[in-house]
Short mmCIF file of C-alpha atoms and ligand atoms in Angstrom, two decimals:
data_model
loop_
_atom_site.label_atom_id
_atom_site.label_comp_id
_atom_site.label_asym_id
_atom_site.label_seq_id
_atom_site.Cartn_x
_atom_site.Cartn_y
_atom_site.Cartn_z
CA MET A 1 -22.12 9.51 15.92
CA THR A 2 -20.48 10.89 12.80
CA ASP A 3 -20.55 9.22 9.37
CA LEU A 4 -16.80 9.41 8.83
CA LEU A 5 -14.01 9.87 11.35
CA ILE A 6 -10.65 10.71 9.76
CA LEU A 7 -7.47 10.19 11.72
CA GLY A 8 -4.88 12.62 10.33
CA GLY A 9 -5.53 15.80 8.37
CA GLY A 10 -2.77 15.56 5.78
CA ALA A 11 -3.06 15.32 2.00
CA ALA A 12 -5.14 12.13 2.09
CA GLY A 13 -7.22 13.10 5.12
CA LEU A 14 -8.19 16.48 3.67
CA MET A 15 -9.05 15.02 0.26
CA ALA A 16 -11.22 12.36 1.94
CA ALA A 17 -12.89 14.98 4.14
CA GLY A 18 -13.75 17.19 1.15
CA THR A 19 -15.03 14.25 -0.89
CA ALA A 20 -17.21 12.96 1.94
CA CYS A 21 -18.57 16.46 2.70
CA ALA A 22 -19.48 16.83 -0.98
CA ARG A 23 -21.49 13.61 -0.63
CA GLY A 24 -23.40 15.15 2.28
CA LEU A 25 -21.79 12.97 4.94
CA SER A 26 -20.93 14.24 8.41
CA VAL A 27 -17.16 14.24 8.90
CA THR A 28 -14.82 14.70 11.88
CA VAL A 29 -11.06 15.03 11.40
CA LEU A 30 -8.63 14.44 14.28
CA GLU A 31 -5.29 16.16 13.68
CA HIS A 32 -2.61 16.20 16.35
CA ASN A 33 -0.20 18.76 14.88
CA PRO A 34 -0.72 21.92 16.99
CA LYS A 35 -0.03 23.98 13.86
CA GLY A 36 -3.11 22.43 12.21
CA PRO A 37 -3.76 20.14 9.26
CA GLY A 38 -1.64 19.85 6.11
CA GLN A 39 1.75 20.87 7.48
CA LYS A 40 3.64 18.45 5.23
CA LEU A 41 1.78 19.71 2.17
CA LEU A 42 3.25 23.15 2.80
CA ILE A 43 6.82 21.88 2.33
CA THR A 44 6.14 19.70 -0.71
CA GLY A 45 7.96 20.54 -3.94
CA LYS A 46 10.21 22.98 -2.02
CA GLY A 47 7.10 24.98 -1.07
CA ARG A 48 5.67 24.83 -4.62
CA CYS A 49 3.78 21.49 -4.25
CA ASN A 50 4.25 19.13 -7.18
CA LEU A 51 0.66 18.00 -6.76
CA THR A 52 0.51 15.29 -9.40
CA SER A 53 2.07 13.94 -12.58
CA ASP A 54 0.23 14.70 -15.81
CA SER A 55 0.17 11.06 -16.93
CA ASP A 56 -2.42 8.42 -17.59
CA VAL A 57 -2.58 5.35 -15.37
CA LYS A 58 -0.43 3.23 -17.71
CA ASP A 59 2.39 5.79 -17.64
CA PHE A 60 1.96 6.42 -13.92
CA LEU A 61 2.27 2.89 -12.57
CA PRO A 62 5.92 2.20 -13.59
CA TYR A 63 6.94 5.04 -11.26
CA VAL A 64 5.31 3.37 -8.27
CA ARG A 65 8.00 1.39 -6.50
CA ARG A 66 5.96 -0.87 -4.23
CA ASN A 67 2.64 -2.56 -4.99
CA PRO A 68 1.68 -0.65 -8.16
CA ARG A 69 -1.07 -3.14 -9.04
CA PHE A 70 -2.87 -2.43 -5.76
CA LEU A 71 -3.32 1.18 -6.92
CA TYR A 72 -4.80 0.41 -10.32
CA SER A 73 -8.52 0.73 -9.38
CA ALA A 74 -8.08 3.83 -7.26
CA LEU A 75 -6.00 5.56 -9.95
CA ALA A 76 -8.39 4.55 -12.73
CA ALA A 77 -11.32 5.96 -10.72
CA PHE A 78 -9.51 9.20 -9.83
CA PRO A 79 -6.56 9.69 -12.20
CA PRO A 80 -4.17 12.67 -12.31
CA ARG A 81 -6.40 14.46 -14.88
CA ALA A 82 -9.33 14.33 -12.45
CA ALA A 83 -7.13 15.68 -9.64
CA MET A 84 -5.97 18.55 -11.87
CA GLU A 85 -9.58 19.37 -12.78
CA LEU A 86 -10.65 19.25 -9.15
CA PHE A 87 -7.92 21.68 -8.10
CA GLU A 88 -8.82 24.00 -10.98
CA ASP A 89 -12.48 23.87 -9.84
CA LEU A 90 -11.32 24.68 -6.30
CA GLY A 91 -9.64 27.85 -7.61
CA VAL A 92 -6.08 26.58 -8.06
CA PRO A 93 -5.07 26.83 -11.74
CA VAL A 94 -2.27 24.38 -12.47
CA LYS A 95 0.64 24.18 -14.92
CA THR A 96 2.73 21.27 -16.16
CA GLU A 97 6.51 21.52 -16.12
CA ARG A 98 9.39 19.33 -17.33
CA GLY A 99 8.94 15.64 -16.54
CA ARG A 100 5.11 16.01 -16.49
CA ARG A 101 5.34 17.58 -13.02
CA VAL A 102 2.19 19.55 -12.17
CA PHE A 103 2.33 22.62 -9.90
CA PRO A 104 -0.11 25.37 -8.96
CA GLN A 105 0.37 28.31 -11.32
CA SER A 106 1.04 30.46 -8.27
CA ASP A 107 3.97 28.17 -7.26
CA ARG A 108 2.53 28.23 -3.74
CA ALA A 109 1.85 25.00 -1.83
CA ALA A 110 -0.15 27.17 0.60
CA ASP A 111 -2.76 27.69 -2.16
CA VAL A 112 -3.21 23.91 -2.50
CA LEU A 113 -3.69 23.60 1.25
CA ALA A 114 -6.14 26.52 1.35
CA ALA A 115 -8.17 24.94 -1.47
CA LEU A 116 -8.35 21.61 0.34
CA ARG A 117 -9.34 23.37 3.57
CA SER A 118 -12.21 25.11 1.83
CA TYR A 119 -13.21 21.84 0.09
CA ALA A 120 -13.36 20.22 3.55
CA ALA A 121 -14.94 23.26 5.26
CA GLY A 122 -18.03 21.23 6.20
CA ALA A 123 -15.96 18.88 8.37
CA ARG A 124 -15.40 19.31 12.08
CA PHE A 125 -11.66 19.62 12.81
CA VAL A 126 -10.56 18.57 16.28
CA PRO A 127 -6.98 19.13 17.50
CA ALA A 128 -6.41 15.71 19.06
CA HIS A 129 -4.00 12.77 19.00
CA ALA A 130 -5.73 9.52 18.00
CA GLU A 131 -4.49 7.03 20.61
CA GLU A 132 -6.57 3.94 20.07
CA LEU A 133 -9.18 2.44 17.76
CA LEU A 134 -12.55 1.52 19.26
CA LEU A 135 -12.93 -2.11 18.27
CA GLU A 136 -16.29 -3.76 18.92
CA ASN A 137 -17.34 -7.22 17.73
CA GLY A 138 -14.41 -7.33 15.33
CA ALA A 139 -15.36 -4.02 13.67
CA CYS A 140 -14.08 -0.48 14.04
CA ALA A 141 -16.50 1.90 15.76
CA GLY A 142 -14.27 5.00 15.93
CA ALA A 143 -11.25 6.07 17.93
CA ALA A 144 -10.23 7.39 21.32
CA ALA A 145 -8.30 10.64 21.47
CA ASN A 146 -7.35 12.97 24.31
CA GLY A 147 -9.44 10.96 26.78
CA ARG A 148 -12.62 11.12 24.61
CA GLU A 149 -14.35 8.64 22.37
CA TYR A 150 -15.19 9.62 18.79
CA ARG A 151 -17.75 7.18 17.43
CA ALA A 152 -18.29 6.83 13.70
CA LYS A 153 -19.86 4.56 11.08
CA ALA A 154 -16.53 4.52 9.23
CA THR A 155 -12.99 5.38 10.36
CA LEU A 156 -10.26 6.35 7.91
CA LEU A 157 -6.64 5.96 8.97
CA ALA A 158 -4.76 8.69 7.09
CA THR A 159 -1.90 9.27 9.48
CA GLY A 160 0.86 9.26 6.83
CA GLY A 161 4.29 7.70 7.16
CA GLN A 162 7.13 8.37 9.53
CA SER A 163 9.38 10.80 7.69
CA TYR A 164 9.70 14.50 8.56
CA PRO A 165 8.04 13.75 11.94
CA ALA A 166 7.99 17.47 12.80
CA THR A 167 5.07 17.77 10.32
CA GLY A 168 3.07 15.36 12.52
CA SER A 169 3.53 12.08 10.63
CA ASP A 170 5.28 10.30 13.46
CA GLY A 171 4.37 6.70 12.63
CA SER A 172 1.68 6.47 15.32
CA GLY A 173 -0.79 5.26 12.68
CA TYR A 174 1.11 1.98 12.25
CA ARG A 175 0.36 1.12 15.85
CA LEU A 176 -3.34 1.84 15.33
CA ALA A 177 -3.43 -0.40 12.24
CA ALA A 178 -1.62 -3.15 14.15
CA GLN A 179 -4.22 -2.85 16.91
CA ALA A 180 -6.84 -3.94 14.33
CA GLY A 181 -4.66 -6.95 13.47
CA HIS A 182 -2.93 -5.53 10.39
CA ARG A 183 0.56 -6.61 9.41
CA ILE A 184 2.95 -3.70 9.06
CA VAL A 185 5.69 -4.06 6.45
CA ALA A 186 8.77 -2.65 8.23
CA PRO A 187 8.87 1.12 7.55
CA GLN A 188 12.13 2.40 6.08
CA PRO A 189 13.28 5.76 4.71
CA SER A 190 12.94 6.22 0.97
CA LEU A 191 13.68 9.05 -1.45
CA CYS A 192 16.58 9.78 0.89
CA GLY A 193 20.34 10.15 0.82
CA LEU A 194 22.66 7.13 0.91
CA VAL A 195 25.19 6.69 3.71
CA SER A 196 28.74 5.68 2.82
CA ASN A 197 31.87 5.02 4.85
CA ASP A 198 33.96 6.23 1.90
CA ALA A 199 36.11 9.07 3.28
CA ASP A 200 36.27 10.61 -0.22
CA CYS A 201 32.60 11.66 0.13
CA ARG A 202 33.48 13.89 3.09
CA ARG A 203 36.52 15.24 1.26
CA MET A 204 34.31 16.21 -1.69
CA MET A 205 31.42 17.44 0.49
CA GLY A 206 29.32 20.05 -1.34
CA LEU A 207 30.36 18.92 -4.81
CA ALA A 208 27.37 18.58 -7.17
CA LEU A 209 27.91 16.56 -10.34
CA ARG A 210 25.50 17.31 -13.18
CA ASN A 211 24.82 14.89 -16.03
CA VAL A 212 26.52 11.89 -14.50
CA HIS A 213 25.26 8.37 -15.01
CA LEU A 214 24.61 6.32 -11.88
CA THR A 215 24.32 2.55 -11.72
CA LEU A 216 23.25 1.11 -8.37
CA LEU A 217 24.72 -2.36 -7.97
CA CYS A 218 23.32 -4.93 -5.55
CA ASP A 219 25.80 -7.77 -4.95
CA GLY A 220 27.38 -6.80 -8.27
CA LYS A 221 24.13 -6.75 -10.29
CA PRO A 222 22.62 -3.50 -11.57
CA VAL A 223 19.25 -2.70 -9.99
CA PHE A 224 18.93 0.93 -11.11
CA ALA A 225 20.60 3.02 -13.81
CA GLU A 226 19.87 6.62 -14.76
CA GLN A 227 21.51 9.93 -15.61
CA GLY A 228 21.13 13.13 -13.58
CA GLU A 229 22.54 15.13 -10.70
CA ALA A 230 24.31 13.77 -7.62
CA LEU A 231 25.75 15.49 -4.57
CA PHE A 232 28.57 14.47 -2.21
CA THR A 233 27.80 15.16 1.46
CA HIS A 234 29.30 14.68 4.93
CA PHE A 235 27.39 11.39 5.29
CA GLY A 236 27.73 10.06 1.75
CA LEU A 237 25.58 10.84 -1.28
CA SER A 238 22.47 12.89 -2.02
CA GLY A 239 20.90 14.82 -4.90
CA PRO A 240 17.92 13.95 -7.13
CA LEU A 241 19.57 10.96 -8.83
CA VAL A 242 20.60 9.40 -5.52
CA LEU A 243 17.17 9.99 -3.96
CA THR A 244 15.58 8.05 -6.79
CA ALA A 245 18.21 5.31 -6.49
CA SER A 246 17.41 5.00 -2.76
CA THR A 247 13.96 3.60 -3.59
CA TYR A 248 15.70 0.57 -5.15
CA LEU A 249 17.51 -0.44 -1.95
CA GLU A 250 16.07 -3.39 -0.08
CA ASP A 251 17.64 -4.44 3.20
CA ALA A 252 20.96 -2.60 3.03
CA ALA A 253 22.31 -4.72 5.89
CA ALA A 254 21.88 -8.00 4.01
CA HIS A 255 23.28 -6.94 0.63
CA ARG A 256 26.35 -5.18 -0.67
CA TYR A 257 25.26 -2.02 -2.52
CA VAL A 258 27.62 0.14 -4.56
CA CYS A 259 26.92 3.37 -6.45
CA GLU A 260 28.96 3.34 -9.64
CA PHE A 261 29.23 6.74 -11.35
CA ASP A 262 30.11 7.26 -14.97
CA LEU A 263 31.56 10.78 -14.81
CA LYS A 264 31.85 11.04 -18.61
CA PRO A 265 28.67 9.43 -19.94
CA ALA A 266 28.98 11.15 -23.33
CA LEU A 267 32.27 9.34 -24.11
CA ASP A 268 32.88 5.61 -24.30
CA GLU A 269 35.99 4.32 -22.55
CA LYS A 270 38.05 4.02 -25.74
CA THR A 271 37.19 7.59 -26.87
CA LEU A 272 38.05 8.88 -23.41
CA TYR A 273 41.37 7.00 -23.51
CA ASP A 274 42.18 8.55 -26.91
CA ARG A 275 41.37 12.01 -25.57
CA LEU A 276 43.60 11.45 -22.52
CA THR A 277 46.41 10.29 -24.77
CA ARG A 278 46.18 13.48 -26.86
CA GLU A 279 46.01 15.71 -23.81
CA ALA A 280 48.88 13.93 -22.03
CA ALA A 281 51.06 14.39 -25.11
CA ALA A 282 50.14 18.09 -25.30
CA LEU A 283 51.04 18.54 -21.61
CA GLY A 284 54.57 17.24 -22.32
CA GLY A 285 56.80 17.67 -19.26
CA ALA A 286 54.01 18.84 -16.94
CA ALA A 287 53.23 16.61 -13.95
CA ALA A 288 50.48 14.00 -14.38
CA PRO A 289 47.99 15.75 -11.99
CA ALA A 290 47.70 18.49 -14.66
CA LEU A 291 45.77 15.94 -16.72
CA LEU A 292 43.15 15.76 -13.98
CA GLU A 293 42.60 19.51 -14.15
CA ARG A 294 41.11 19.16 -17.62
CA LEU A 295 39.05 16.19 -16.59
CA LEU A 296 37.53 16.62 -13.14
CA PRO A 297 36.15 19.33 -10.82
CA ARG A 298 38.67 20.75 -8.34
CA SER A 299 37.54 18.94 -5.16
CA MET A 300 37.58 15.60 -6.97
CA ARG A 301 41.18 15.80 -8.14
CA ALA A 302 43.03 14.81 -4.93
CA PRO A 303 40.78 11.78 -4.28
CA ALA A 304 41.08 10.85 -7.98
CA LEU A 305 44.89 11.01 -7.86
CA ALA A 306 44.92 8.74 -4.80
CA ARG A 307 42.56 6.25 -6.52
CA TRP A 308 44.53 6.38 -9.77
CA GLY A 309 47.74 5.48 -7.91
CA VAL A 310 50.13 7.35 -10.23
CA PRO A 311 52.98 9.21 -8.41
CA PRO A 312 52.20 12.97 -8.44
CA ALA A 313 55.66 13.68 -9.90
CA ALA A 314 55.11 11.45 -12.96
CA ARG A 315 55.33 13.35 -16.27
CA ALA A 316 52.11 13.46 -18.28
CA ALA A 317 53.82 12.66 -21.58
CA GLN A 318 55.50 9.59 -20.06
CA LEU A 319 52.32 7.95 -18.74
CA THR A 320 52.05 4.35 -19.87
CA ARG A 321 49.14 2.94 -21.83
CA ALA A 322 48.00 1.05 -18.70
CA GLN A 323 48.10 4.23 -16.60
CA LYS A 324 45.96 6.15 -19.11
CA GLN A 325 43.57 3.22 -19.38
CA ALA A 326 43.33 3.15 -15.59
CA LEU A 327 42.41 6.84 -15.54
CA ALA A 328 39.75 6.36 -18.23
CA ALA A 329 38.35 3.41 -16.26
CA LEU A 330 38.34 5.46 -13.06
CA CYS A 331 36.21 8.16 -14.72
CA LYS A 332 33.83 5.60 -16.17
CA HIS A 333 33.49 3.55 -12.95
CA TRP A 334 33.82 5.81 -9.90
CA CYS A 335 32.57 3.54 -7.10
CA VAL A 336 31.10 4.56 -3.76
CA PRO A 337 30.12 1.74 -1.37
CA VAL A 338 26.73 2.23 0.31
CA THR A 339 26.44 1.28 3.97
CA GLY A 340 22.87 2.38 4.63
CA LEU A 341 19.92 4.65 3.97
CA GLY A 342 19.70 8.25 5.17
CA ASP A 343 17.60 8.94 8.27
CA LEU A 344 13.79 9.09 8.41
CA GLU A 345 13.91 12.70 9.62
CA HIS A 346 15.11 13.79 6.19
CA ALA A 347 13.55 11.14 3.94
CA VAL A 348 10.90 12.44 1.55
CA ILE A 349 8.74 9.36 2.08
CA THR A 350 8.46 6.22 4.17
CA ALA A 351 8.44 2.88 2.36
CA GLY A 352 6.57 0.06 4.06
CA GLY A 353 3.38 0.36 6.10
CA VAL A 354 0.01 -1.40 6.15
CA ASP A 355 0.25 -4.62 4.10
CA VAL A 356 -1.94 -4.00 1.05
CA ARG A 357 -2.97 -7.68 0.82
CA GLU A 358 -5.21 -6.96 3.80
CA VAL A 359 -6.92 -3.97 2.16
CA ASP A 360 -9.60 -3.93 -0.58
CA PRO A 361 -8.05 -1.95 -3.47
CA LYS A 362 -11.42 -0.63 -4.72
CA THR A 363 -12.72 0.73 -1.42
CA MET A 364 -9.57 0.90 0.77
CA GLN A 365 -11.56 -0.94 3.45
CA SER A 366 -9.73 -3.30 5.77
CA ARG A 367 -10.28 -6.95 4.92
CA LEU A 368 -9.77 -7.76 8.61
CA CYS A 369 -11.80 -5.12 10.40
CA PRO A 370 -15.04 -3.78 8.83
CA GLY A 371 -15.53 -0.04 9.21
CA LEU A 372 -11.78 0.68 9.04
CA TYR A 373 -10.32 2.31 5.90
CA PHE A 374 -6.84 3.44 4.86
CA ALA A 375 -5.49 6.16 2.59
CA GLY A 376 -2.12 7.73 1.73
CA GLU A 377 1.39 6.98 2.88
CA VAL A 378 0.31 4.78 5.83
CA LEU A 379 -0.20 2.07 3.18
CA ASP A 380 2.71 0.03 1.83
CA VAL A 381 2.81 1.94 -1.46
CA ASP A 382 5.34 4.56 -2.51
CA ALA A 383 6.64 6.09 -5.67
CA ARG A 384 9.46 8.11 -7.14
CA THR A 385 9.52 11.93 -7.11
CA GLY A 386 7.39 13.77 -9.66
CA GLY A 387 3.98 14.24 -7.99
CA TYR A 388 3.28 10.51 -7.77
CA ASN A 389 3.13 10.29 -3.98
CA LEU A 390 0.56 13.04 -3.62
CA GLN A 391 -1.52 11.53 -6.40
CA ILE A 392 -1.46 8.23 -4.46
CA ALA A 393 -2.79 10.15 -1.44
CA TRP A 394 -5.56 11.82 -3.55
CA SER A 395 -6.64 8.60 -5.30
CA THR A 396 -6.67 6.32 -2.25
CA ALA A 397 -8.51 8.98 -0.20
CA ARG A 398 -11.04 9.40 -2.97
CA ALA A 399 -11.56 5.62 -3.24
CA ALA A 400 -12.27 5.40 0.48
CA ALA A 401 -14.54 8.45 0.73
CA GLN A 402 -16.58 7.59 -2.39
CA ASN A 403 -17.17 4.00 -1.36
CA LEU A 404 -18.09 4.27 2.32
C1 LIG B 1 10.08 17.57 2.03
C2 LIG B 1 9.01 16.80 1.29
C3 LIG B 1 8.65 17.18 0.02
C4 LIG B 1 7.69 16.44 -0.68
N1 LIG B 1 7.32 16.88 -1.92
C5 LIG B 1 6.40 16.17 -2.62
C6 LIG B 1 5.94 16.65 -3.88
O1 LIG B 1 6.30 17.76 -4.34
N2 LIG B 1 5.06 15.86 -4.59
C7 LIG B 1 4.60 14.67 -4.08
O2 LIG B 1 3.83 13.98 -4.76
N3 LIG B 1 4.95 14.24 -2.85
C8 LIG B 1 5.82 14.97 -2.10
N4 LIG B 1 6.16 14.55 -0.84
C9 LIG B 1 5.49 13.35 -0.27
C10 LIG B 1 4.07 13.72 0.20
O3 LIG B 1 4.12 14.91 0.98
C11 LIG B 1 3.46 12.60 1.05
O4 LIG B 1 3.54 11.39 0.34
C12 LIG B 1 2.00 12.93 1.40
O5 LIG B 1 1.93 14.11 2.18
C13 LIG B 1 1.33 11.78 2.13
O6 LIG B 1 0.04 12.19 2.48
P1 LIG B 1 -0.69 11.55 3.78
O7 LIG B 1 -1.95 12.31 3.95
O8 LIG B 1 -0.71 10.10 3.66
O9 LIG B 1 0.30 11.89 5.00
P2 LIG B 1 0.67 13.31 5.63
O10 LIG B 1 0.56 14.37 4.60
O11 LIG B 1 1.97 13.09 6.30
O12 LIG B 1 -0.47 13.57 6.70
C14 LIG B 1 -0.64 12.76 7.85
C15 LIG B 1 -1.31 13.62 8.92
O13 LIG B 1 -1.73 12.80 10.00
C16 LIG B 1 -1.46 13.44 11.23
N5 LIG B 1 -1.35 12.39 12.25
C17 LIG B 1 -0.44 11.38 12.31
N6 LIG B 1 -0.68 10.58 13.34
C18 LIG B 1 -1.76 11.09 13.98
C19 LIG B 1 -2.50 10.71 15.15
N7 LIG B 1 -2.18 9.60 15.83
N8 LIG B 1 -3.55 11.48 15.53
C20 LIG B 1 -3.90 12.59 14.84
N9 LIG B 1 -3.23 13.01 13.74
C21 LIG B 1 -2.19 12.26 13.31
C22 LIG B 1 -0.17 14.18 10.94
O14 LIG B 1 0.03 15.24 11.85
C23 LIG B 1 -0.38 14.65 9.51
O15 LIG B 1 -0.99 15.92 9.46
C24 LIG B 1 7.08 15.29 -0.10
C25 LIG B 1 7.45 14.94 1.20
C26 LIG B 1 8.38 15.66 1.90
C27 LIG B 1 8.74 15.27 3.30
#
């Protein structure tokens, strides 16, 4: 009988294992990825691991998209500063970059994983797939894996979400939580691309737009607005700005979502119209498409001409006021309808998961099944990019392992 059985050796599982070992508890970790624990950690931050955000709890919580209040206690008990200090103590000096993003000074996610492995060196790691919880008298007594029973005083479900399943987070943890009676909020991809049936996206595939302003409209109402970089792809839209916008989509099938791009955010519509008027006059007898050359990147010009609706042979200097206004409006309101979210295989995180109303926010213990704890992405909490999701894994794991 071990003190703590951890199902899943990812970011949360390893942090919990190290914390419990430091408390002198006996720990067993079941990890089913044949490549070993922490495979997703290795690909975080493009291999550099943005391990937290250098913010206090008050600044952190607005970046959490679902159930921020649930995280308050865990974050207050183990805030980003404490995580940074822990990693420094474990031999990983850190640095803070633009947007308060914290990385290891070495820029190597592998160093973060190695530090966690050494922190958790006292734990027993077993390569096994947790198939079933052992439920006895309404409490959790461990788990069954690979035909064996692993009995424990406490069991921590740290199986992650469902995105990038090749790393091992295949969603099997949701079934285990459901076995203990937990409600699972439907998992959906988040921090992912947006699918569109707009043929222009395919025509402009590979085009990256920097410093554009994106407004995500839901049934005509803005639900997200920010400036940044977007990318047109074969399936629709991607890029950092779009990934963040994706976390604001709820039930794409039930609502009409549109991405509206302002391609010239530095100019208001009237100023842009005045500029177009000057440039059209200067172009004189040249054909109207010449005006687009000064305005838009190459691969955007043919789709823009079709949307603008002006005959290609029209002379720039003879464009009417309405035609120039229409072009200014097109640049300020370039609309792309959204038909769905990108796939889970390529989503950075999974939204949804174990309903947090059934979990004690101070201890991460199940309110339904004593002896069962949760940490990390398996919970219905998720955040924007910037180190927030890993910090959620650290803080929830810490809360569970400190309060067993
Ligand atoms: C490409 C990419 C880049 C990212 N970059 C960042 C970043 O820079 N900063 C940031 O904050 N977040 C980042 N994230 C998100 C972050 O990696 C996750 O939120 C975090 O890893 C979640 O930790 P976790 O321990 O809950 O789950 P995971 O890290 O996914 O770990 C779960 C573990 O459980 C194991 N497991 C699952 N089911 C079972 C089972 N039944 N039996 C045994 N083992 C099982 C899995 O194999 C896995 O090892 C990124 C994600 C991706 C995909």
